[in-house]
PDB file of C-alpha atoms in Angstrom:
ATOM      1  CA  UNK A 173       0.486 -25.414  -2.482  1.00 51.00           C
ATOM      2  CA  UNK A 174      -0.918 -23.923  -5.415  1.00 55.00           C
ATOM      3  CA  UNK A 175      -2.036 -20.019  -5.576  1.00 55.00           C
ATOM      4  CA  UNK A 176      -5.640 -20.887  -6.152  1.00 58.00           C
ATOM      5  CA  UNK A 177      -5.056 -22.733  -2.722  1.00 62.00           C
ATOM      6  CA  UNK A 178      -3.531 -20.011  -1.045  1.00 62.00           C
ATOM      7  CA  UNK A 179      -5.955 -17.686  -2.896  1.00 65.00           C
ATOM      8  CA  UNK A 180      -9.364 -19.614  -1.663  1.00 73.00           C
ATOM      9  CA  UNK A 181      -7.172 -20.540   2.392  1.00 80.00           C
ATOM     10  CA  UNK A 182      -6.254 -16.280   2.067  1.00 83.00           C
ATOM     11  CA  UNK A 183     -10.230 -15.611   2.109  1.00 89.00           C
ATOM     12  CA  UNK A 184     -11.145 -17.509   4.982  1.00 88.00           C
ATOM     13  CA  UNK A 185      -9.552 -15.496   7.319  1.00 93.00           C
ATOM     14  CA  UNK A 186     -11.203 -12.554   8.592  1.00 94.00           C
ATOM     15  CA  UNK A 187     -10.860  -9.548  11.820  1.00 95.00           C
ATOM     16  CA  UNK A 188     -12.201 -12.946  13.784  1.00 95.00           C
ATOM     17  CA  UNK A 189      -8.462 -14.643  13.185  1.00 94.00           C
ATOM     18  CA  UNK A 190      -6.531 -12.201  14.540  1.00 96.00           C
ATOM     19  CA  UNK A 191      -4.924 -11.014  17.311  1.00 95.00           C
ATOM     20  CA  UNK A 192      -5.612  -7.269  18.500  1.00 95.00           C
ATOM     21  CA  UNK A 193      -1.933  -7.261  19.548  1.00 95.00           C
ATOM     22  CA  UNK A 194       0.784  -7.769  16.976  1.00 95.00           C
ATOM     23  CA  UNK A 195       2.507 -11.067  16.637  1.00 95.00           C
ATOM     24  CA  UNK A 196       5.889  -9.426  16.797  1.00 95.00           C
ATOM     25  CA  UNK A 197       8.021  -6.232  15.855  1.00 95.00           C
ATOM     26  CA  UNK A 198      11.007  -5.202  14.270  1.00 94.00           C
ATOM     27  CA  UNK A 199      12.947  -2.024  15.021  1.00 94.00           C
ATOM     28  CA  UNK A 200      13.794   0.058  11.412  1.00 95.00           C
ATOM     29  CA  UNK A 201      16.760   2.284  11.534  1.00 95.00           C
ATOM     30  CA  UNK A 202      15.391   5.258  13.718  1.00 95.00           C
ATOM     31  CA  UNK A 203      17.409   8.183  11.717  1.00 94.00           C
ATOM     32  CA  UNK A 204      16.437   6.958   8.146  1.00 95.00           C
ATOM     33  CA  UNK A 205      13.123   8.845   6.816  1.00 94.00           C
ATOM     34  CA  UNK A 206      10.911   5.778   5.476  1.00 95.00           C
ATOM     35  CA  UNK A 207       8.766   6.438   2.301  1.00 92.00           C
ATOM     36  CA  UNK A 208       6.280   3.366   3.193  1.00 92.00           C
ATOM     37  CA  UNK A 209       6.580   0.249   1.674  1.00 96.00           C
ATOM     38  CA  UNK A 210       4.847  -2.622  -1.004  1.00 96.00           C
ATOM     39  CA  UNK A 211       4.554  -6.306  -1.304  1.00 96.00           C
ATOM     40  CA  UNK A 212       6.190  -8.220  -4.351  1.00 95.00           C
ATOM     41  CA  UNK A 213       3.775 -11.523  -4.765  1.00 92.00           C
ATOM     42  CA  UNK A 214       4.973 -14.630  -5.976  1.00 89.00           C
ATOM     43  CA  UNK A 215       7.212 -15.449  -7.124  1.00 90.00           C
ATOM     44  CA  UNK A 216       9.288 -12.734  -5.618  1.00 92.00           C
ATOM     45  CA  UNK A 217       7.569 -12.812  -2.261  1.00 92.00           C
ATOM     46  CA  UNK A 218       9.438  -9.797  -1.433  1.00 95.00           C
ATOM     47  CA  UNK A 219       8.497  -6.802   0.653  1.00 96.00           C
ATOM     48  CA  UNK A 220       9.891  -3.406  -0.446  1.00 97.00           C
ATOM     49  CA  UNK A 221      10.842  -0.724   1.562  1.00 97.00           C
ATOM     50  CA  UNK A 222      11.960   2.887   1.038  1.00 97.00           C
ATOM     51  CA  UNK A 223      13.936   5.445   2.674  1.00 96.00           C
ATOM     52  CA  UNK A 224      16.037   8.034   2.401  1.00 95.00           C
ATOM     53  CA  UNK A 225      18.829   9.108   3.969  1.00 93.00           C
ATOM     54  CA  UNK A 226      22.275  11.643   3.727  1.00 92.00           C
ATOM     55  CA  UNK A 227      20.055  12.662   0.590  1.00 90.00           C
ATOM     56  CA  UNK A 228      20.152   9.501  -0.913  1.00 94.00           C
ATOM     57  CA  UNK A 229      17.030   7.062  -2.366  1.00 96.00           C
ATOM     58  CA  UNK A 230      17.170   3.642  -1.009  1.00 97.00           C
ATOM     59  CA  UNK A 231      15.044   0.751  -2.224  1.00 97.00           C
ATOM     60  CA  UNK A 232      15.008  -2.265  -0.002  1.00 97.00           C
ATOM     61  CA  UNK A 233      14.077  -5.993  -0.520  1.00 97.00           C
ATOM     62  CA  UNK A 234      13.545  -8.416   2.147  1.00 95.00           C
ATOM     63  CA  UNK A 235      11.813 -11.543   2.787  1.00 92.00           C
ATOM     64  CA  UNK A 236       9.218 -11.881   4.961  1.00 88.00           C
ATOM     65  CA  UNK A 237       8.415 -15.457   5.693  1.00 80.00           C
ATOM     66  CA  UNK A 238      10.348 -15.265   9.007  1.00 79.00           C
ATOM     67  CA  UNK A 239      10.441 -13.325  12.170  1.00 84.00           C
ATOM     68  CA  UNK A 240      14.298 -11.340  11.029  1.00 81.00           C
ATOM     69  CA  UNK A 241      12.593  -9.762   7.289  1.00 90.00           C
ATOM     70  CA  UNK A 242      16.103 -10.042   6.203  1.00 92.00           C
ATOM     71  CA  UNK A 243      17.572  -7.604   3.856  1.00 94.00           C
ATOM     72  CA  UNK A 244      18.496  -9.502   0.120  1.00 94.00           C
ATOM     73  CA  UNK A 245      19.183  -6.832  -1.914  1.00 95.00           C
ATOM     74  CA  UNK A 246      19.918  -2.324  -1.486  1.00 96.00           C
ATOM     75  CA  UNK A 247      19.284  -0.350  -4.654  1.00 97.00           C
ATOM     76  CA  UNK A 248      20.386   3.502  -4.604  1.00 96.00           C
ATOM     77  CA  UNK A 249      17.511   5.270  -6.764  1.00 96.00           C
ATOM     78  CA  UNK A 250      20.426   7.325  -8.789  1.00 92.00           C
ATOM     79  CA  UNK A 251      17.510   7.979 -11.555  1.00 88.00           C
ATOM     80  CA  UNK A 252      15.487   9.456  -8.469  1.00 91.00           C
ATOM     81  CA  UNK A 253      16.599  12.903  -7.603  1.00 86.00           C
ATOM     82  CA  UNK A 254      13.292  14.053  -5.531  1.00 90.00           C
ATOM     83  CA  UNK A 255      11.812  12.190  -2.519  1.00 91.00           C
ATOM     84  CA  UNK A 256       9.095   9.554  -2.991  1.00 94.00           C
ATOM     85  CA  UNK A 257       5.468  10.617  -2.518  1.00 94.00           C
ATOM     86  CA  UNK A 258       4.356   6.862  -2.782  1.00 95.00           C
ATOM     87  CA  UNK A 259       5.146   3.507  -4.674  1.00 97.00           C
ATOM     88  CA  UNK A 260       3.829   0.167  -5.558  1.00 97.00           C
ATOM     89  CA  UNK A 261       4.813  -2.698  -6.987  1.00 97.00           C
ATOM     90  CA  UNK A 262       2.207  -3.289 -10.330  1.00 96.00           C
ATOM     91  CA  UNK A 263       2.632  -7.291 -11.442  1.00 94.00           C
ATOM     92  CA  UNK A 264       1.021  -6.607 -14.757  1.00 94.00           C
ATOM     93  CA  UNK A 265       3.839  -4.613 -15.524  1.00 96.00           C
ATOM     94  CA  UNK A 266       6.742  -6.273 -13.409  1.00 96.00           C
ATOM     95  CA  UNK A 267       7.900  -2.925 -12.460  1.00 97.00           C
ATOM     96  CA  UNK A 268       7.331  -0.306  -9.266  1.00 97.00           C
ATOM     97  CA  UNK A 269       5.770   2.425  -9.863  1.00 97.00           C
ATOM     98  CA  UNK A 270       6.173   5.591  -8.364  1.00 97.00           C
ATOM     99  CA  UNK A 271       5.204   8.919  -7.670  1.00 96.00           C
ATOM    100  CA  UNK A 272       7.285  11.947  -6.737  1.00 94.00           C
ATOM    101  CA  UNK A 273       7.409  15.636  -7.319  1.00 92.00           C
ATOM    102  CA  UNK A 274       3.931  15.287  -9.723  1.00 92.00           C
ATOM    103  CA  UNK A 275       5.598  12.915 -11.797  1.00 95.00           C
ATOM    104  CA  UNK A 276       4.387   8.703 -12.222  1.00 96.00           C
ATOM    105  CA  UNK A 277       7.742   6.983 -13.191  1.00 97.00           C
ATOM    106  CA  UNK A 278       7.621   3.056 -13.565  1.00 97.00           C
ATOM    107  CA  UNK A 279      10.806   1.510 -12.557  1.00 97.00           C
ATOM    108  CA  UNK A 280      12.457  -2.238 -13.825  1.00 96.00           C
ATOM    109  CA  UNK A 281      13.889  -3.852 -11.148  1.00 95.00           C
ATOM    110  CA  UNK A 282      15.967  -6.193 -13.310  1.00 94.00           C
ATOM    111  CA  UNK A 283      17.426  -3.340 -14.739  1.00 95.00           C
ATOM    112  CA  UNK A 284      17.200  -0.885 -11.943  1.00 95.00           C
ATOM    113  CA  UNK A 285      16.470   1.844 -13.891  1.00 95.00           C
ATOM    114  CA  UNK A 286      13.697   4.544 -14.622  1.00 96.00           C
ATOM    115  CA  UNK A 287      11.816   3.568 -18.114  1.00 96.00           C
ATOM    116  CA  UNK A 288       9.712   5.582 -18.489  1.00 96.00           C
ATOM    117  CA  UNK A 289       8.507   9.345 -17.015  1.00 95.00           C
ATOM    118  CA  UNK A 290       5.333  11.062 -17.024  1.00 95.00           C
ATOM    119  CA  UNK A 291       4.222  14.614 -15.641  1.00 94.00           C
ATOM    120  CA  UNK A 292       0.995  13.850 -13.978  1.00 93.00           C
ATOM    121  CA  UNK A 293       0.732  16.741 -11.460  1.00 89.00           C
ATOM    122  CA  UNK A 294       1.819  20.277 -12.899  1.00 88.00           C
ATOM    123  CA  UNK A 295       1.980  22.052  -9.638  1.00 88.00           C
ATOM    124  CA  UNK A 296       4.388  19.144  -8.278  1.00 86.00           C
ATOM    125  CA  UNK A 297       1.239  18.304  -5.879  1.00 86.00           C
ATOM    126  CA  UNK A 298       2.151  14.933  -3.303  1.00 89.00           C
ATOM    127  CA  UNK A 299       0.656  12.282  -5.318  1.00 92.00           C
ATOM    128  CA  UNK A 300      -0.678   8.676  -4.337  1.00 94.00           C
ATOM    129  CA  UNK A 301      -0.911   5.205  -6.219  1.00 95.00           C
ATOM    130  CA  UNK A 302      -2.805   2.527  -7.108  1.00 95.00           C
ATOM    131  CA  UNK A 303      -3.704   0.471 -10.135  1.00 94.00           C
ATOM    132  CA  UNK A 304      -5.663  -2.714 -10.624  1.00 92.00           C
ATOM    133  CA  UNK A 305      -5.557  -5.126 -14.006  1.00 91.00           C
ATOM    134  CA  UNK A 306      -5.599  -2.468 -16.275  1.00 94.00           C
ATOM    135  CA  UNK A 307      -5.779   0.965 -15.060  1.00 95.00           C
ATOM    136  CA  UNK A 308      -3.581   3.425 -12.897  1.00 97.00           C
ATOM    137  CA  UNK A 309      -5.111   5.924 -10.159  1.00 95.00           C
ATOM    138  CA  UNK A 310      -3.438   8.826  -9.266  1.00 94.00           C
ATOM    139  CA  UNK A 311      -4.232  10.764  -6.819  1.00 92.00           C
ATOM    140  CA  UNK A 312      -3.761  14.236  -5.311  1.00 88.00           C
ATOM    141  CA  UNK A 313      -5.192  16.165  -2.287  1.00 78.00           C
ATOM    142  CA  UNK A 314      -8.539  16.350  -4.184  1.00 83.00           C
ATOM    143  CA  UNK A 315      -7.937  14.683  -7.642  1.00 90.00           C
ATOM    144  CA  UNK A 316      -8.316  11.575  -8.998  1.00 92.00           C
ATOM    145  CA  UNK A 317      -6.648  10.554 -12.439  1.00 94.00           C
ATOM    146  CA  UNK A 318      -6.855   7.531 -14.017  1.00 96.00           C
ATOM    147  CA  UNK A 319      -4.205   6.079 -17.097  1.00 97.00           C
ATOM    148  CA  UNK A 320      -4.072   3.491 -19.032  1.00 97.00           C
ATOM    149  CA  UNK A 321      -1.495   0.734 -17.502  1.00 96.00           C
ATOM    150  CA  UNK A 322      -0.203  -0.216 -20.123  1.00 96.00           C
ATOM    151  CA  UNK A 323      -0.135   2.552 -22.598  1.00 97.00           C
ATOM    152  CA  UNK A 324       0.384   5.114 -19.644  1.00 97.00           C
ATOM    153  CA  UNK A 325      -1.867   7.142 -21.568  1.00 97.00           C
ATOM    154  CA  UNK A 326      -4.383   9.452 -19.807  1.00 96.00           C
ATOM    155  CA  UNK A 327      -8.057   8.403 -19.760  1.00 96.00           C
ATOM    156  CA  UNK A 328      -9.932  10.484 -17.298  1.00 94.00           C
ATOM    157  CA  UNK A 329     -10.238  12.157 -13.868  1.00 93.00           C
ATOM    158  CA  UNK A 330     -12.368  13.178 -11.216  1.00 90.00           C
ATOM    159  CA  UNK A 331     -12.544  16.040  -8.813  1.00 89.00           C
ATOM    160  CA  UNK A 332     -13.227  14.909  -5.112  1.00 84.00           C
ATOM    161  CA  UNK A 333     -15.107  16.874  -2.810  1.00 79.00           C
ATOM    162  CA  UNK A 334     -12.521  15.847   0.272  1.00 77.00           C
ATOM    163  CA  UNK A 335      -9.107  16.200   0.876  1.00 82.00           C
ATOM    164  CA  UNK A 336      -7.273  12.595   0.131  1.00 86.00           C
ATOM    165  CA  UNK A 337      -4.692  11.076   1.931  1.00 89.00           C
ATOM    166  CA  UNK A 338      -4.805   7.255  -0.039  1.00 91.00           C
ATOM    167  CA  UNK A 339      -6.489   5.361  -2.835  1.00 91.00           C
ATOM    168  CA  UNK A 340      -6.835   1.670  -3.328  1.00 93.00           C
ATOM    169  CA  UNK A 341      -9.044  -0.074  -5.955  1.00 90.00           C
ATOM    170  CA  UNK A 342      -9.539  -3.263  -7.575  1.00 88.00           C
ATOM    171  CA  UNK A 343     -11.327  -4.471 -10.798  1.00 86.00           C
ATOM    172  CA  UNK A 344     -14.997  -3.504  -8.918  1.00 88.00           C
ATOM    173  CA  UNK A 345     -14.364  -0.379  -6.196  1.00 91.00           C
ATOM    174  CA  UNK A 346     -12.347   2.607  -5.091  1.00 92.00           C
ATOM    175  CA  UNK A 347     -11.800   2.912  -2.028  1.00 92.00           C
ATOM    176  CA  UNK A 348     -10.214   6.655  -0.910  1.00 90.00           C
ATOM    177  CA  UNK A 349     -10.350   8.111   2.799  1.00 89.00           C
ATOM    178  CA  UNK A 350      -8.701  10.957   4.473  1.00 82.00           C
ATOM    179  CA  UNK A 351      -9.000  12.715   7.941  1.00 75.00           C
ATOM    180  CA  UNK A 352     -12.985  12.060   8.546  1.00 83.00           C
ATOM    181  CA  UNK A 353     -14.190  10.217   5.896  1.00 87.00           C
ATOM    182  CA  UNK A 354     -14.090   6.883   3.863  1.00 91.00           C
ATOM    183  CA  UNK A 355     -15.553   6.806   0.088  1.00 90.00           C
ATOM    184  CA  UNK A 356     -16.311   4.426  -1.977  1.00 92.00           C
ATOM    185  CA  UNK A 357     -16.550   4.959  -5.752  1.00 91.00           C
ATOM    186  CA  UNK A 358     -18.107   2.369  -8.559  1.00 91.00           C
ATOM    187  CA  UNK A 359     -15.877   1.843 -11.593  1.00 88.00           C
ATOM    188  CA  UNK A 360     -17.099   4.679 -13.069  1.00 89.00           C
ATOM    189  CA  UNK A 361     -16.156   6.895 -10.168  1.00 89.00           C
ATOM    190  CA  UNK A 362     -19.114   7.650  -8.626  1.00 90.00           C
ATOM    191  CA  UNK A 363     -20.225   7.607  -4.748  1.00 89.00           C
ATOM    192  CA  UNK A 364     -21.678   4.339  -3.793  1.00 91.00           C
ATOM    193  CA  UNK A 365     -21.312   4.731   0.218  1.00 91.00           C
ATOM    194  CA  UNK A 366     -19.590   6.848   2.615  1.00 91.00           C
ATOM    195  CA  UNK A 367     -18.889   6.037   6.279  1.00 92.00           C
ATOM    196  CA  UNK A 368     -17.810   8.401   8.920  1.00 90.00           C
ATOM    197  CA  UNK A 369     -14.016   7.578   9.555  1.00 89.00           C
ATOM    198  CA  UNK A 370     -10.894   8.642   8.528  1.00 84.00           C
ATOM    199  CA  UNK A 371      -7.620   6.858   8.444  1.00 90.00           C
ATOM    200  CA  UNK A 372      -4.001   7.840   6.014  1.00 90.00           C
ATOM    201  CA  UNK A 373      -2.647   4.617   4.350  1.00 93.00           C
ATOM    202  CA  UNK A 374      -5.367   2.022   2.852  1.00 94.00           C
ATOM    203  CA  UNK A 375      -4.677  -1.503   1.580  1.00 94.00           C
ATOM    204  CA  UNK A 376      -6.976  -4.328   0.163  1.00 94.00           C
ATOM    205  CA  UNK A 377      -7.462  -7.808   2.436  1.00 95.00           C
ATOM    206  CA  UNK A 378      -9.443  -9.530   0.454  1.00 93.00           C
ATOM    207  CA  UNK A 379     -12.192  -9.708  -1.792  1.00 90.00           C
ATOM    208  CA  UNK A 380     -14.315  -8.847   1.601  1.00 92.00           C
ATOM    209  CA  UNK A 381     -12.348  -6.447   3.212  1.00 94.00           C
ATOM    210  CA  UNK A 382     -10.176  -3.611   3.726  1.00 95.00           C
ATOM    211  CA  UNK A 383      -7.625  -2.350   6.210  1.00 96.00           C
ATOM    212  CA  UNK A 384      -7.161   1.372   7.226  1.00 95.00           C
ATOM    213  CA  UNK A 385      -4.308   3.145   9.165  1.00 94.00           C
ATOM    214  CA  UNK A 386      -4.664   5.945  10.491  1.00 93.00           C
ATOM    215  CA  UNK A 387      -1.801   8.250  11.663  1.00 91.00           C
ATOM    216  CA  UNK A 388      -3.858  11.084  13.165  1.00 89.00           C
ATOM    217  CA  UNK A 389      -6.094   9.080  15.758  1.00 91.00           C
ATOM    218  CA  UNK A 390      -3.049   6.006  15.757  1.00 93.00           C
ATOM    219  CA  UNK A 391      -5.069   3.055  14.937  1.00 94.00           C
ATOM    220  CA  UNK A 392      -5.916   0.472  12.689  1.00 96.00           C
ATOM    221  CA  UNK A 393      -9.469  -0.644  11.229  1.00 96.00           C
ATOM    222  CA  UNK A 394     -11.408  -3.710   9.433  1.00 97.00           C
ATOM    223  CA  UNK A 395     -13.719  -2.346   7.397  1.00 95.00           C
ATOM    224  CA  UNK A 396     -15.926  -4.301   4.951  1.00 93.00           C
ATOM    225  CA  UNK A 397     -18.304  -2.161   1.996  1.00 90.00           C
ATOM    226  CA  UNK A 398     -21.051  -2.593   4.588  1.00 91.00           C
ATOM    227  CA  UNK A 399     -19.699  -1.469   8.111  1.00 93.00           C
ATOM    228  CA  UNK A 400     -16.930  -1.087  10.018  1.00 94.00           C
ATOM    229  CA  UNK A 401     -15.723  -4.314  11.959  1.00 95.00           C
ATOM    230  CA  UNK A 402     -13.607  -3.420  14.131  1.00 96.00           C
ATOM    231  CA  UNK A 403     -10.970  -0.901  15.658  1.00 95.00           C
ATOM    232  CA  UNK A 404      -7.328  -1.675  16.614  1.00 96.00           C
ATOM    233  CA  UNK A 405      -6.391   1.378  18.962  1.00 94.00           C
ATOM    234  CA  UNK A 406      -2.577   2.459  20.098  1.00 93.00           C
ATOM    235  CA  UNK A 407      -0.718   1.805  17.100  1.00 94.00           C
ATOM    236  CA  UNK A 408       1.458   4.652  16.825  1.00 92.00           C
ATOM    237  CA  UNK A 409       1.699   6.345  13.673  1.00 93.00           C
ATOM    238  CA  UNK A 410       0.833   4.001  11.388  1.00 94.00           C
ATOM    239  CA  UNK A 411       2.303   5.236   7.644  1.00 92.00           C
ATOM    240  CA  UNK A 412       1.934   2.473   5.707  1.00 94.00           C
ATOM    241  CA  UNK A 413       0.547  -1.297   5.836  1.00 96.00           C
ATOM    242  CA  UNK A 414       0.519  -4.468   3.090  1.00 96.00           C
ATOM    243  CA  UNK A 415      -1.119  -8.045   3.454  1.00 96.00           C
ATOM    244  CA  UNK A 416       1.254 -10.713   2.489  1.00 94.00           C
ATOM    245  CA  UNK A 417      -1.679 -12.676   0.880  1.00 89.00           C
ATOM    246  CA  UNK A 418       0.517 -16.102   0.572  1.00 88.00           C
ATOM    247  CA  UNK A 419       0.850 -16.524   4.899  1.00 91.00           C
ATOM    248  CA  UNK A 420      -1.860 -13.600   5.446  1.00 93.00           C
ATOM    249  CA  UNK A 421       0.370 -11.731   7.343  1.00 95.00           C
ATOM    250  CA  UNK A 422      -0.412  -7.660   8.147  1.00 97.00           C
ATOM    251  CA  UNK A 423       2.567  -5.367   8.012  1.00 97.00           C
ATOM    252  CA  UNK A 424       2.331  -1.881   9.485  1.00 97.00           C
ATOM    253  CA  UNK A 425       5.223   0.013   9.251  1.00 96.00           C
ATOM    254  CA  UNK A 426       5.254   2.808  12.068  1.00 95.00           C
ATOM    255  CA  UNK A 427       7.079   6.114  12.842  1.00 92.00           C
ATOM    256  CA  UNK A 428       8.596   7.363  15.823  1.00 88.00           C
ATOM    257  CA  UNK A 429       9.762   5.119  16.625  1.00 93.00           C
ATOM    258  CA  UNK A 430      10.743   3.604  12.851  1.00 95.00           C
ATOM    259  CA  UNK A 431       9.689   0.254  13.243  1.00 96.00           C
ATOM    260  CA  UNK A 432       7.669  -2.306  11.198  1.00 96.00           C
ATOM    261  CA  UNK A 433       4.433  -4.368  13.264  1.00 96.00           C
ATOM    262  CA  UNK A 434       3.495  -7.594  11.634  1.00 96.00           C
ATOM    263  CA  UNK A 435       0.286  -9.381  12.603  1.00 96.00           C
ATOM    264  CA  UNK A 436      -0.400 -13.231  12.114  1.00 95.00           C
ATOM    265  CA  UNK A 437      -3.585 -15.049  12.060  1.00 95.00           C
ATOM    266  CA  UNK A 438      -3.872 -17.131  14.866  1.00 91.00           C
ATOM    267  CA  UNK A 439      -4.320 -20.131  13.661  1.00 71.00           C
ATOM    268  CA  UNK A 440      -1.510 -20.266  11.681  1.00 52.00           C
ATOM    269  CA  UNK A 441       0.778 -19.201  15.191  1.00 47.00           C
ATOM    270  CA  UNK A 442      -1.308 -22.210  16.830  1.00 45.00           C
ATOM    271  CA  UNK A 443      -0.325 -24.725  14.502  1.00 43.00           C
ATOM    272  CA  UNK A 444       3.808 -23.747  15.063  1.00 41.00           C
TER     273      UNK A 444
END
């Protein structure tokens, strides 16, 4: 099938095709400390995970097409020598990039190696990450900076007016939310619309939507720009979530217990 395909099937689907329970689980090693995780499109079709543990940096690959996510490849982060704050994996680039101790390093996985480090947080602040076509977003408790994604250069920031916990954008919006609020901010950073809800990890669905965990009240949300669409309640400890856009398949990955919570639309379990 070709990605346009998948692209224009991956927009169909909606909150109305799924399934407030998951689909299935997987336990996670319940001593390793988990970082969160990103998705690795096609042609990779990978999910990453990372963890640490005995004070070492793990980086994980593993497919995700079945119901086992089995592991194809461990990478120790030897370049790494400080815990991850938060990573992603930025196509435009082919690289990860992550964030840890106020520092944005971007990562070659051919390579495995660090190429290239840049202070982006003085006070060593945790830092969260996004980027879209051609711009990186950076992100503190309560500022926003953006870089160039190719250049890494600096281009601008903004001070927010709430403490954040994540940050996603695309080529049109940013979306950022914390504890009690959700925000969303034009291209040229200003407020466009606010709504009333909080949640800690955010990740793009589709052009239409967005999902939302949220640690502190254990939950998950659909939320469109207008309104939210619905609420997914007793999902403990939600950290950190991805769409694989290809099967449009929701993965949460959970705490206490470590465990990973994948969600399937339902018509793609009815025609098994």
């Amino acid at each position: 099938m070709a990605s346009s395909d998948i692209n224009s099937r991956h927009e169909e689907f909606d909150q109305t095709n799924y399934s407030i329970n998951e689909t299935f689980s997987i336990p996670l090693e319940p001593t390793y400390i988990y970082c969160g995780m990103t998705y690795l499109p096609l042609p990779r079709n990978e999910l990453a995970i990372i963890y640490t543990h005995n004070n070492k940096i793990i980086l994980e690959l593993r497919q995700i097409q079945d119901q086992n996510f089995e592991l194809i490849h461990s990478i120790e982060l030897n370049d790494i020598s400080t815990s991850i704050d938060d990573f992603i994996w930025c196509s435009q680039r082919n690289e990860f990039l992550f964030t840890s101790n106020g520092q944005l390093l971007t990562y070659n996985l051919e390579q495995e190696q660090v190429t290239n480090t840049l202070i982006i947080d003085k006070e060593k602040n945790k830092c969260r990450i996004a980027c879209n076509s051609t711009l990186i977003a950076c992100v503190d408790s309560r500022t926003l900076k953006l870089y160039d994604l190719n250049t890494l250069k600096y281009l601008r920031q903004k001070r927010l007016d709430h403490v954040c916990e994540d940050i996603e954008f695309d080529d049109e919006y940013f979306v950022s939310t914390h504890t009690g609020k959700l925000e969303y901010l034009d291209r040229t950073l200003f407020s466009v619309r606010r709504f009333a809800i909080g949640g800690t990890s955010i990740c793009r669905f589709n052009k239409k939507l967005w999902l939302i965990a949220d640690a502190f009240d254990d939950r998950l949300l659909w939320q469109s720009l207008d309104k939210l669409l619905l609420t997914i309640s007793h999902i403990h400890q939600p950290k950190s979530i991805v769409v694989i856009s290809n099967i449009s398949r929701i993965v949460i990955q959970c705490n206490d217990p470590n465990r990973l919570l994948i969600y399937d639309p339902i018509l793609m379990n009815s025609c098994k």
